[in-house]
PDB file of C-alpha atoms in Angstrom:
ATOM      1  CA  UNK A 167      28.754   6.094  13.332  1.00 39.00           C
ATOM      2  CA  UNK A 168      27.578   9.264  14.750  1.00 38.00           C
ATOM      3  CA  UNK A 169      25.172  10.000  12.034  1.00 44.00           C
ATOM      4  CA  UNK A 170      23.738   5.979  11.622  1.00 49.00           C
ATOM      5  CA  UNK A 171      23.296   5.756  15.478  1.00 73.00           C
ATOM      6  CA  UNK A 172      19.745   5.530  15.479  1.00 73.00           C
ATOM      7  CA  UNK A 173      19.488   3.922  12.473  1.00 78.00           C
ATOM      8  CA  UNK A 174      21.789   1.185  13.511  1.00 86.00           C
ATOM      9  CA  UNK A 175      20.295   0.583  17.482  1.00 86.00           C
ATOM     10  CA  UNK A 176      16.446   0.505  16.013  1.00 83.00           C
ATOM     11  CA  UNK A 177      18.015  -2.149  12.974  1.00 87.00           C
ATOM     12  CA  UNK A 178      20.024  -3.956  15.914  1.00 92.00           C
ATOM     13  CA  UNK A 179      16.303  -4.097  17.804  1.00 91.00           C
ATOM     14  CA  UNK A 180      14.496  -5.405  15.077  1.00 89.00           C
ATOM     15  CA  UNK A 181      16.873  -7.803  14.357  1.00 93.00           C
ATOM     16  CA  UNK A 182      17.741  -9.273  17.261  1.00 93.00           C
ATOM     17  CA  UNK A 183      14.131  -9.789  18.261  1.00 91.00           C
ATOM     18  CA  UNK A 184      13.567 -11.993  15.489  1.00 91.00           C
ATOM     19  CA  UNK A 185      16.843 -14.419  16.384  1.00 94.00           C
ATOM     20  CA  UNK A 186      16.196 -17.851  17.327  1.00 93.00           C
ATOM     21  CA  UNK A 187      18.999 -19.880  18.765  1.00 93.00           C
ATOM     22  CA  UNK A 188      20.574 -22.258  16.390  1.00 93.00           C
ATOM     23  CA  UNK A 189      19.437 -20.719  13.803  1.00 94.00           C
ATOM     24  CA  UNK A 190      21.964 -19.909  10.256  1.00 95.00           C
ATOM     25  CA  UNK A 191      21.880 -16.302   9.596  1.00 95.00           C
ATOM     26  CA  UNK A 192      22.523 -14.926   5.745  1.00 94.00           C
ATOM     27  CA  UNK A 193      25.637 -12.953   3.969  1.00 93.00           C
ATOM     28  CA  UNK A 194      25.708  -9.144   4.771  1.00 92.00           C
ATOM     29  CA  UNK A 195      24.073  -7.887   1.968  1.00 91.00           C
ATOM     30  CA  UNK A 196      20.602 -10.083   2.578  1.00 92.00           C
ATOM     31  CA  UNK A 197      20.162  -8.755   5.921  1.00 93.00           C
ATOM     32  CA  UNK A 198      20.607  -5.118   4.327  1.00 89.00           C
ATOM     33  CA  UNK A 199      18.033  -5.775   1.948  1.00 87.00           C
ATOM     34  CA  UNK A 200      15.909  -7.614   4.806  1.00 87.00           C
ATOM     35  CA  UNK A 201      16.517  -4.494   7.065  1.00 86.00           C
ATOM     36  CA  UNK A 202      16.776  -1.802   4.223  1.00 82.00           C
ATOM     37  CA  UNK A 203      19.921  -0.274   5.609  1.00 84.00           C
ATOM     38  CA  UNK A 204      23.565  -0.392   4.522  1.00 85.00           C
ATOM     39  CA  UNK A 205      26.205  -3.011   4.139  1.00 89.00           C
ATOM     40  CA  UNK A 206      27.962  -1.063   6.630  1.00 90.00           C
ATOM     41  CA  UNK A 207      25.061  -0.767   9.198  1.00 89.00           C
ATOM     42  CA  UNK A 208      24.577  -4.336   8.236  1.00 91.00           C
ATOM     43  CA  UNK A 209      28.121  -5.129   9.263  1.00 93.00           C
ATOM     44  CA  UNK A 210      27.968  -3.535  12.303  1.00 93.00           C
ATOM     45  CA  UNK A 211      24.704  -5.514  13.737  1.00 95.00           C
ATOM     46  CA  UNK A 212      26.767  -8.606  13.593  1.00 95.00           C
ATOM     47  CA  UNK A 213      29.084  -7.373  15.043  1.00 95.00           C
ATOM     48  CA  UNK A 214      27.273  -5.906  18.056  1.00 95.00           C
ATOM     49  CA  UNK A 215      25.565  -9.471  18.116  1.00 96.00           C
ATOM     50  CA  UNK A 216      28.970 -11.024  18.045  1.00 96.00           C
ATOM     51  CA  UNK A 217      30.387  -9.226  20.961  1.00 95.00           C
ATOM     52  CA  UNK A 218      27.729 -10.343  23.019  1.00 95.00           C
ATOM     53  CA  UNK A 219      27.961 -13.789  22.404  1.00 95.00           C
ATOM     54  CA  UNK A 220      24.415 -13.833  20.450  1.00 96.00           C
ATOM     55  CA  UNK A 221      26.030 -14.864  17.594  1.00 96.00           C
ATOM     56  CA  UNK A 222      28.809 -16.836  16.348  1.00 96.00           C
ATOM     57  CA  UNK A 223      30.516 -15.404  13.420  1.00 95.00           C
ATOM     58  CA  UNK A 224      33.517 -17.490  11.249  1.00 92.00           C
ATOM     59  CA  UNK A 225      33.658 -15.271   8.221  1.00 86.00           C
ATOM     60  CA  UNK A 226      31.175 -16.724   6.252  1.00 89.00           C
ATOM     61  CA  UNK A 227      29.329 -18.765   8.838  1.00 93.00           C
ATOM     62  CA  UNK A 228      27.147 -17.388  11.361  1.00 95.00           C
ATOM     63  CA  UNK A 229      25.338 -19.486  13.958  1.00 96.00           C
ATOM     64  CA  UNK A 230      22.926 -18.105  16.700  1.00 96.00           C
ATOM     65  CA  UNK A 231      24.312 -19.574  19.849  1.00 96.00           C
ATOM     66  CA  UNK A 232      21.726 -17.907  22.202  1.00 95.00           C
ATOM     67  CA  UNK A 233      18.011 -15.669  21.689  1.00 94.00           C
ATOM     68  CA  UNK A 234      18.880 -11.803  22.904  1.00 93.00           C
ATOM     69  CA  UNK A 235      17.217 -10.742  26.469  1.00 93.00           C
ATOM     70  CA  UNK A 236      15.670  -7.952  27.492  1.00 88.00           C
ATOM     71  CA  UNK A 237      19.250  -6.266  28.134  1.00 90.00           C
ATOM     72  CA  UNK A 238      20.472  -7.185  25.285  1.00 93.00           C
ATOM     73  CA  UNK A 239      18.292  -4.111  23.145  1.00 91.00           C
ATOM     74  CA  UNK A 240      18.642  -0.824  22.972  1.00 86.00           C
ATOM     75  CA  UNK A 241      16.411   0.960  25.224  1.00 81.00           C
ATOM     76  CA  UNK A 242      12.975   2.197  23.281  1.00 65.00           C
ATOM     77  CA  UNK A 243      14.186   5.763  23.888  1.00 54.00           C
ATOM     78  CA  UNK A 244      17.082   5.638  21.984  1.00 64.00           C
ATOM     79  CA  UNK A 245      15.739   4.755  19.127  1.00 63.00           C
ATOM     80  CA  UNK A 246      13.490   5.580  16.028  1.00 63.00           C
ATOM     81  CA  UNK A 247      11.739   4.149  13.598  1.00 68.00           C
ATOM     82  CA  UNK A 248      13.633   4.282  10.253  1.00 70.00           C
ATOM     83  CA  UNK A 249      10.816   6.596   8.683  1.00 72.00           C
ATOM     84  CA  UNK A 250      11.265   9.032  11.358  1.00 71.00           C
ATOM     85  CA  UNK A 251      14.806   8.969  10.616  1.00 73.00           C
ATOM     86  CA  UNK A 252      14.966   9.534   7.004  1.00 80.00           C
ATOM     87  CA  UNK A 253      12.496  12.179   7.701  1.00 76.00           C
ATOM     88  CA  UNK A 254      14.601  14.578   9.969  1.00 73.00           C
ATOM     89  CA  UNK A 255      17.335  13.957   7.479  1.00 77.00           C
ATOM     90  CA  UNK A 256      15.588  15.255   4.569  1.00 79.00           C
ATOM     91  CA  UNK A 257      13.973  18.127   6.398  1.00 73.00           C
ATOM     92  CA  UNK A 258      17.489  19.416   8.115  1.00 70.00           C
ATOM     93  CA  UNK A 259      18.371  19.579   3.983  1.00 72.00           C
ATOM     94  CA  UNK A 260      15.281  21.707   3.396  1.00 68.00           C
ATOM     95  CA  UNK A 261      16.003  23.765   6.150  1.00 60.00           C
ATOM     96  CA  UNK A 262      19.382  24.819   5.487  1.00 60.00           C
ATOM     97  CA  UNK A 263      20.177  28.059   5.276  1.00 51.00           C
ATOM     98  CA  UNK A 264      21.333  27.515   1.383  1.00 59.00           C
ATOM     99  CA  UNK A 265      17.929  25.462   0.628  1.00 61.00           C
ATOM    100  CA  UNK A 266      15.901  26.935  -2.450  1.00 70.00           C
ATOM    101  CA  UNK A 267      13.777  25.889  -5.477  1.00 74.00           C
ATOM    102  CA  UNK A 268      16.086  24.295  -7.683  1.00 82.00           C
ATOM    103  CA  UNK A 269      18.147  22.724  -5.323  1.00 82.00           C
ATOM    104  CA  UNK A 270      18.965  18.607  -5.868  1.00 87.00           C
ATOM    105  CA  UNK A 271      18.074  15.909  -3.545  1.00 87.00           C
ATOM    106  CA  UNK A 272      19.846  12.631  -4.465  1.00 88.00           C
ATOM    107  CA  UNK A 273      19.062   9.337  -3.314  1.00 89.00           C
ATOM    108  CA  UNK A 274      22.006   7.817  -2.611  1.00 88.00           C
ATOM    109  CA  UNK A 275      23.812  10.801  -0.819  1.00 87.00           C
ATOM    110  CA  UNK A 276      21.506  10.625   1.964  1.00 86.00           C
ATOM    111  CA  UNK A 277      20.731   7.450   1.743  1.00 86.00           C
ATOM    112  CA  UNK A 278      24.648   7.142   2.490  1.00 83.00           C
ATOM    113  CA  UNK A 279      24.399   9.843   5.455  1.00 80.00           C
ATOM    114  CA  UNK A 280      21.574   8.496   7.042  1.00 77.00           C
ATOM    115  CA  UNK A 281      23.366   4.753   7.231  1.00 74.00           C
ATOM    116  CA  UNK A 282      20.065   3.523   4.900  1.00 77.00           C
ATOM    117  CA  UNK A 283      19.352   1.482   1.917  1.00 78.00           C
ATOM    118  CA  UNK A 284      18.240   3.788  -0.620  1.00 86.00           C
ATOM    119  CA  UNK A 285      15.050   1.387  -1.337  1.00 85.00           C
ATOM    120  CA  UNK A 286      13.621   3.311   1.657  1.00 82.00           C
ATOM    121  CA  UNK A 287      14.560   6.769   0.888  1.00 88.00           C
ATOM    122  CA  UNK A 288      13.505   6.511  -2.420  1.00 89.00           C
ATOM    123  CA  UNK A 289      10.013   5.030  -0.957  1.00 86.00           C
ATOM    124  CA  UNK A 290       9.870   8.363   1.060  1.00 85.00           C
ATOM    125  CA  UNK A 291      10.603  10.639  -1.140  1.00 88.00           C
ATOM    126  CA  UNK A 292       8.111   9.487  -3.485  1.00 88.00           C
ATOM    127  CA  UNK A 293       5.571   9.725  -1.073  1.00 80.00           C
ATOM    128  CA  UNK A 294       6.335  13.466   0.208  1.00 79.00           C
ATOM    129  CA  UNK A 295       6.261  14.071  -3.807  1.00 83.00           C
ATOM    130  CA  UNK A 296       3.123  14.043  -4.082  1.00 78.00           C
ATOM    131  CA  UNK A 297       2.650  16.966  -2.321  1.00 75.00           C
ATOM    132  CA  UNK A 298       4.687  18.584  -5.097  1.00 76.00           C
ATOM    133  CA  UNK A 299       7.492  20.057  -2.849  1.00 78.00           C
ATOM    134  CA  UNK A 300       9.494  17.582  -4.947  1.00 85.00           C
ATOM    135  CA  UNK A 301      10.053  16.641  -8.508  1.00 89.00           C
ATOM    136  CA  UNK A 302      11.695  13.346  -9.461  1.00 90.00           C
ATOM    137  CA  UNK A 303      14.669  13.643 -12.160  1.00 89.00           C
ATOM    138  CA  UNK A 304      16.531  10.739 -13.955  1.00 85.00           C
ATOM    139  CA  UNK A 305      19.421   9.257 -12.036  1.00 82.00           C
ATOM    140  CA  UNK A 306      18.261   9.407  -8.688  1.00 80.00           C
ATOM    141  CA  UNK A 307      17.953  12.887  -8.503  1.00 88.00           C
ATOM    142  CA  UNK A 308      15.095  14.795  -6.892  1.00 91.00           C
ATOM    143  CA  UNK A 309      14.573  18.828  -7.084  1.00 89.00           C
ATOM    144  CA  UNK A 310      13.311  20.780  -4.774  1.00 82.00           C
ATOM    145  CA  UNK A 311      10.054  22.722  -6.409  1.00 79.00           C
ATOM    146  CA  UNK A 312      10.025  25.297  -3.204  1.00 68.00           C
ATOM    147  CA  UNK A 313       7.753  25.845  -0.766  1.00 69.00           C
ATOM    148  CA  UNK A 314       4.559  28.875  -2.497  1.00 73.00           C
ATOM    149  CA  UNK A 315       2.046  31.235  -0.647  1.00 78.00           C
ATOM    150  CA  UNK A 316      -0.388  29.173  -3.030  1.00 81.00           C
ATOM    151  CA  UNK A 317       0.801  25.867  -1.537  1.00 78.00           C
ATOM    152  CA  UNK A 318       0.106  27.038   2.271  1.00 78.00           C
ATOM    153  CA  UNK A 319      -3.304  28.144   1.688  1.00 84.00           C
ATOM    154  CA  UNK A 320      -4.207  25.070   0.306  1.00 85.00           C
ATOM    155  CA  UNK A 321      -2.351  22.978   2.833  1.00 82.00           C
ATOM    156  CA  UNK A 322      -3.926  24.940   5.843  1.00 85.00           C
ATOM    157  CA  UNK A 323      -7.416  24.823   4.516  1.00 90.00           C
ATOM    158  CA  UNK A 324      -7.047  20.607   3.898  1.00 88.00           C
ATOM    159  CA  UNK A 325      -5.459  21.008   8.028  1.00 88.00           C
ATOM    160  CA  UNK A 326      -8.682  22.778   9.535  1.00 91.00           C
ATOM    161  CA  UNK A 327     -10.897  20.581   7.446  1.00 92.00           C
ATOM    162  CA  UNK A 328      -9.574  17.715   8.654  1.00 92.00           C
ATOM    163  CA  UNK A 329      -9.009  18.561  12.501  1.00 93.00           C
ATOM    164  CA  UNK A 330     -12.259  19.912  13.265  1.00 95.00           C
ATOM    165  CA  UNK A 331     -13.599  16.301  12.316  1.00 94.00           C
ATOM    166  CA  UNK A 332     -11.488  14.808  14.485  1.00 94.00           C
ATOM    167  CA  UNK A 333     -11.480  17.114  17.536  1.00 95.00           C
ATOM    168  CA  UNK A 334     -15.460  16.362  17.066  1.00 94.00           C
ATOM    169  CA  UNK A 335     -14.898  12.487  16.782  1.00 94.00           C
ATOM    170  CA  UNK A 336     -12.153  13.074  20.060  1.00 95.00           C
ATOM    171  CA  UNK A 337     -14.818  14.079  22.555  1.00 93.00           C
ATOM    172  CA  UNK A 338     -16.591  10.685  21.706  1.00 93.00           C
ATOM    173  CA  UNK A 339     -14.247   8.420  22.965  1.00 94.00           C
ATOM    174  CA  UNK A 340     -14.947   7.121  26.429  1.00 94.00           C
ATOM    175  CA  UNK A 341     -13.302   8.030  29.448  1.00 92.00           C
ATOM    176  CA  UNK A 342     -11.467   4.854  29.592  1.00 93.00           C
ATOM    177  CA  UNK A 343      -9.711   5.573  26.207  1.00 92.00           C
ATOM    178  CA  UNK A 344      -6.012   5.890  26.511  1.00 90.00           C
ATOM    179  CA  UNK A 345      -6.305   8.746  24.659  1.00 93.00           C
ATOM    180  CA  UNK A 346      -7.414  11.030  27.122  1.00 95.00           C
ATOM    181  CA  UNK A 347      -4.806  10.053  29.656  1.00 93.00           C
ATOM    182  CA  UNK A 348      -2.311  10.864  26.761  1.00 93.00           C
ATOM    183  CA  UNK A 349      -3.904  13.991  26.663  1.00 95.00           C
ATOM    184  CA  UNK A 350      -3.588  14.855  30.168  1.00 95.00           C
ATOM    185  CA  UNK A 351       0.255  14.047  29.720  1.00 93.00           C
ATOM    186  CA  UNK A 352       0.748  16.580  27.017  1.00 94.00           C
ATOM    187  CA  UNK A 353      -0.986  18.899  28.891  1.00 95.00           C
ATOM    188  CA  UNK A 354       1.241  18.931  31.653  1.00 95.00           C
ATOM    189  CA  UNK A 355       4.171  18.829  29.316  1.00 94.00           C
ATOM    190  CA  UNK A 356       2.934  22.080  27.997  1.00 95.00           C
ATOM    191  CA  UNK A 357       2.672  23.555  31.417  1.00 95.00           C
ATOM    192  CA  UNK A 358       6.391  22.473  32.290  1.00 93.00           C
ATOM    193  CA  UNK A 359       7.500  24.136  29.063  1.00 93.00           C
ATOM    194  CA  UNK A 360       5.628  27.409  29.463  1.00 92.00           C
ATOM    195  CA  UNK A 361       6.925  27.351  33.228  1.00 92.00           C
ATOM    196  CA  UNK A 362      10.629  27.341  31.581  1.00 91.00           C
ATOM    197  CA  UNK A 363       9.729  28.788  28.480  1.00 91.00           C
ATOM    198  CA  UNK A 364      12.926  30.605  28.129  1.00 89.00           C
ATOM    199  CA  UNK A 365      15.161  27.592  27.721  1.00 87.00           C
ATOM    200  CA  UNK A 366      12.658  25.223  26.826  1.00 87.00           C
ATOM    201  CA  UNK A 367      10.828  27.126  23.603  1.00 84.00           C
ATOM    202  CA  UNK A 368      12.385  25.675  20.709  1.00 80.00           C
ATOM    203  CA  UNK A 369      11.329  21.867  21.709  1.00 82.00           C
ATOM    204  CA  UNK A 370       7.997  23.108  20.817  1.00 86.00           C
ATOM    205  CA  UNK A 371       7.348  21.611  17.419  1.00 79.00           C
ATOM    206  CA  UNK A 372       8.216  17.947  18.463  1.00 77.00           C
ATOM    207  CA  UNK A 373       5.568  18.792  21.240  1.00 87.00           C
ATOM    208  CA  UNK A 374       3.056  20.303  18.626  1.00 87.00           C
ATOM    209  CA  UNK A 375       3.394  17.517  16.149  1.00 81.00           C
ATOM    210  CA  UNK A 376       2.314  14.576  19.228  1.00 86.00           C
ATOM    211  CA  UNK A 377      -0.458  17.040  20.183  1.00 92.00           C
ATOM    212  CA  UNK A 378      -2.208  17.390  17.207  1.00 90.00           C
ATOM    213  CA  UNK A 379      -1.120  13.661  16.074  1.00 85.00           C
ATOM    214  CA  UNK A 380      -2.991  12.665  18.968  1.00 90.00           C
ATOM    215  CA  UNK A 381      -6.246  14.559  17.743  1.00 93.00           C
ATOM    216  CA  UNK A 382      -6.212  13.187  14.489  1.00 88.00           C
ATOM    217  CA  UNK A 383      -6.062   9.713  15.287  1.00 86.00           C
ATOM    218  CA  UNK A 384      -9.485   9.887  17.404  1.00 87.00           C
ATOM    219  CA  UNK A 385     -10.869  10.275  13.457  1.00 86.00           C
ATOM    220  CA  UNK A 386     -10.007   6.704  12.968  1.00 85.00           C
ATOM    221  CA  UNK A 387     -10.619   7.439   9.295  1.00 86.00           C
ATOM    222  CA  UNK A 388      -7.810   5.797   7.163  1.00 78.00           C
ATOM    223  CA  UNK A 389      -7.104   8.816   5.011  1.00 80.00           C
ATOM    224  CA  UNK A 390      -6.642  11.519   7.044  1.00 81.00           C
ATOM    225  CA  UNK A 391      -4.547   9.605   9.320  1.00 73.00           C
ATOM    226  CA  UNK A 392      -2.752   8.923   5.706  1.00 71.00           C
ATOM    227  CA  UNK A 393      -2.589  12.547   4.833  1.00 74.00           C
ATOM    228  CA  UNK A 394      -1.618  13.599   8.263  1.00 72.00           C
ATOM    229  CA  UNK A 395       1.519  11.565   8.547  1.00 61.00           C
ATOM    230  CA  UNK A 396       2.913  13.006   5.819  1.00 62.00           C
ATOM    231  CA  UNK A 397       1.849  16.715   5.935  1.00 68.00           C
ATOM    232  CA  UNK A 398       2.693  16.922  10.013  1.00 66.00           C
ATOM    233  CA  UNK A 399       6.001  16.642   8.252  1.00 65.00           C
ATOM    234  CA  UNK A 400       5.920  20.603   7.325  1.00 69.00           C
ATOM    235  CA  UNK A 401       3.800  21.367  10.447  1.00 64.00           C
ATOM    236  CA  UNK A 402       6.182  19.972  12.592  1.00 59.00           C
ATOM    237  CA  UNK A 403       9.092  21.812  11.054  1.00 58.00           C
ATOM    238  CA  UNK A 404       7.927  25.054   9.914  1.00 55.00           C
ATOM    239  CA  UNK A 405       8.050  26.945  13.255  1.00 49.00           C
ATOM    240  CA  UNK A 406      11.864  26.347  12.544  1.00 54.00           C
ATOM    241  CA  UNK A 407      12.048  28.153   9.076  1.00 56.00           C
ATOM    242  CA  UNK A 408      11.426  31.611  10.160  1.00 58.00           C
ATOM    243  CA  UNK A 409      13.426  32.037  13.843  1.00 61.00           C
ATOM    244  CA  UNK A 410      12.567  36.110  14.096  1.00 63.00           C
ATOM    245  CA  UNK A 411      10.397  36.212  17.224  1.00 74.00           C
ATOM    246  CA  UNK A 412       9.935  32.412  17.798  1.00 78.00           C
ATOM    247  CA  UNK A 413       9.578  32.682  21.722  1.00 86.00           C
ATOM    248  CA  UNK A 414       6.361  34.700  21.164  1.00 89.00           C
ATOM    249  CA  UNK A 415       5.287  32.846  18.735  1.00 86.00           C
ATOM    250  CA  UNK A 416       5.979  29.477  20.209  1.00 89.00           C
ATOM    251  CA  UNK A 417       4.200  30.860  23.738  1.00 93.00           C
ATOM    252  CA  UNK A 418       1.208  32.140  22.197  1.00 93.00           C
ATOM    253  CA  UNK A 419       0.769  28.285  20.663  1.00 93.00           C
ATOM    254  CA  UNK A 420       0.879  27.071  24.142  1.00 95.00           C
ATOM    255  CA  UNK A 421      -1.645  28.598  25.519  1.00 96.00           C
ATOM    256  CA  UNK A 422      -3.494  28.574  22.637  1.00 97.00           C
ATOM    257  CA  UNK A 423      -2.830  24.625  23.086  1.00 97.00           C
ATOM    258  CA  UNK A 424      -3.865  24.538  26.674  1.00 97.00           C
ATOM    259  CA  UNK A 425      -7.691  26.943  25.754  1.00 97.00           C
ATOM    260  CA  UNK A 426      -7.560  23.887  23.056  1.00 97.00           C
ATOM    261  CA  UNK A 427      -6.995  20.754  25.622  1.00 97.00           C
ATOM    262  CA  UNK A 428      -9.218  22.440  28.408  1.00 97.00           C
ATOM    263  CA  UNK A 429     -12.351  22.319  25.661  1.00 97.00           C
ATOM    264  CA  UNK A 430     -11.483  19.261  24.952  1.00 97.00           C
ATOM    265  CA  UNK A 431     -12.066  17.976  28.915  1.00 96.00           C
ATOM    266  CA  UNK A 432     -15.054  20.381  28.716  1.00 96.00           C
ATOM    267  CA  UNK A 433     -16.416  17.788  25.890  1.00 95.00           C
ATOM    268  CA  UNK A 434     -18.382  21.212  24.538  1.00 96.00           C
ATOM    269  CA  UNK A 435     -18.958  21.080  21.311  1.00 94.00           C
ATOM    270  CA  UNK A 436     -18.767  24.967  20.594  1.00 95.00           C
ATOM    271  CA  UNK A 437     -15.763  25.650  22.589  1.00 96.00           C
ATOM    272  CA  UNK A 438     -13.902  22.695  20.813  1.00 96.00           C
ATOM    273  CA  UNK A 439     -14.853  24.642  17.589  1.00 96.00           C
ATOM    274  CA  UNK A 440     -14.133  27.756  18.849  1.00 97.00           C
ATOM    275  CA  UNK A 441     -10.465  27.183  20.304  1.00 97.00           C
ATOM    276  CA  UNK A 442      -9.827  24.742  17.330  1.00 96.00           C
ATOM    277  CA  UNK A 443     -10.829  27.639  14.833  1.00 96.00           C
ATOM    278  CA  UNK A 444      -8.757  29.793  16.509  1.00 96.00           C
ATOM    279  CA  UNK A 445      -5.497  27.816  16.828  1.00 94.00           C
ATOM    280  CA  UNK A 446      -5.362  26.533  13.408  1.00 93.00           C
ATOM    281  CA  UNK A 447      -5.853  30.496  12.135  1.00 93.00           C
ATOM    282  CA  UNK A 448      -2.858  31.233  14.618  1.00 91.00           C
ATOM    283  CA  UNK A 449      -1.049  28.204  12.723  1.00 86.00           C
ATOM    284  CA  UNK A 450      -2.042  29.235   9.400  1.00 87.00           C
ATOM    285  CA  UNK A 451      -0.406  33.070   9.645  1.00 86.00           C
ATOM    286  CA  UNK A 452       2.506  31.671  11.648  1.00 81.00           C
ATOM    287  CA  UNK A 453       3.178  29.129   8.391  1.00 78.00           C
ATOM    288  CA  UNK A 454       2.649  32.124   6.122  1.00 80.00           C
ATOM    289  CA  UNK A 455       4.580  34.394   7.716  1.00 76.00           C
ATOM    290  CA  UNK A 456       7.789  31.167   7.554  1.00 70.00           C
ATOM    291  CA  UNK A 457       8.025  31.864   3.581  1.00 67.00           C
ATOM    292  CA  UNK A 458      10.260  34.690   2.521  1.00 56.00           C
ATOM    293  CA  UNK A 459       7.838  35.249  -0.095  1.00 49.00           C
ATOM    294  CA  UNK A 460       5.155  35.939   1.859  1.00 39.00           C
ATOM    295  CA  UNK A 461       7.483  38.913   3.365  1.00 39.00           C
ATOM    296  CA  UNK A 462       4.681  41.173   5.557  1.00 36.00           C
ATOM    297  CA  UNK A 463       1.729  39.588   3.783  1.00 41.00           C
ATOM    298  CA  UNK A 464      -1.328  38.885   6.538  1.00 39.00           C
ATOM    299  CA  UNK A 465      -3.649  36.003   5.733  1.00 36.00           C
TER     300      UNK A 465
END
């Protein structure tokens, strides 16, 4: 169950929460469908549910004999949400060392890896296709179209567009918006990590992605919080593609993240733009310099 853990406890949460005692609960294969996981995953929620006296279960029959408590869920921590699952699954494929145009994707094998109905990895993939990293093919089968020079630039120049809006619109929130406390938390985070840096570097790009997430929801603006969710999917993973001198290049992002955050609490307008010009070039080379086709290339 190794691989469905997550799956299963945030499936088990959203489940459970929605139990009402006395209530008749359907076969195996409804809940899947309700869910969008397996049979298997499926099985093993009722089970769970079972041992714990939630539910009583006589083969076909299965009667709620009590509503779950707070101890009864899996803690928040432990869990994702099913998108972010899917997601790391189908970008540890893309990362593998024997990923390259050509190679095919197919619904139901990761579907079946993930613990997941393959209604919502076929949802996701067709969203990330349209991107064009992707190519649908008959049978369930998607091809990887590879990753271009051409792609990046075009990417990266959507990226800055996009984030120097909403560093703007960031700076016009009050101080009572949560997201300025939120900021102050990543900040510190970034401090702890630079302060171990050594052991501590490669958790960068989970710590990248919330940064930058955080920025772009200030925009409030329905399609670039649309096109970031999807495209933070490559930002987030590309500082793992090319590994040659990742502590340097990880450590200059940090600081380059903490000149960022401390123009942000300035709430000046020209050093936002400044250190927000300047990171994003910084991310643009580093992204370039990921594709093996790019080989010494400088932007």
């Amino acid at each position: 169950m190794a691989r469905q853990n997550t799956v299963f406890k945030e499936a088990y949460n959203r489940y459970a929460a929605a139990l009402r005692q006395d209530a008749t609960l359907p076969s195996e294969p409804d809940i899947a469908a309700q869910l969008g996981i397996s049979r298997s995953t499926a099985r093993a929620i009722l089970t769970r549910l079972a041992d714990e006296g939630i539910i009583l279960w006589n083969k076909r029959q299965k009667t709620v004999l009590r509503e779950p408590t707070a101890q009864d869920f899996y803690p928040s921590e432990e869990t994702d949400s099913l998108h972010d699952v899917i997601e790391r699954s189908f970008m540890q494929r893309i990362l593998s060392d024997d990923a390259a145009p050509g190679m095919q994707i197919n619904e139901l094998e990761l579907a079946r890896e993930i613990g997941t109905g393959t209604t919502s990895v076929r949802e996701f993939l067709i969203r990330f296709s349209r991107f064009g990293l992707i190519e649908k093919r008959p049978n369930s089968h998607w091809i990887l179209k590879g990753f271009t020079r051409e792609f990046a630039l075009e990417l990266a120049d959507v990226r800055e567009m996009f984030e120097l809006h909403s560093a703007a619109e960031f700076v016009k929130l009050p101080p009572e918006n949560d997201a300025w406390q939120a900021l102050a938390e990543i900040k510190a985070e970034h401090e702890a990590m630079l302060a171990d840096l050594d052991l501590r570097y490669k958790d960068f790009s989970a710590l990248d992605e919330r940064f930058h997430l955080l920025i772009h929801r200030a925009a409030k603006n329905r399609f670039i919080a649309d096109f970031y969710d999807a495209i933070a999917i490559i930002f987030h993973y590309h500082y793992q593609w090319n590994k040659a001198f990742a502590r340097q290049r990880n450590e200059r992002a940090i600081h380059e993240h903490l000149d960022y955050i401390a123009a942000l609490e300035s709430r000046d307008p020209k050093a936002i733009d400044f250190s927000c010009r300047l990171h994003l070039r910084s991310a643009r080379q580093t992204l370039l310099q990921s594709l093996p086709q790019t080989g010494a290339e400088d932007v």
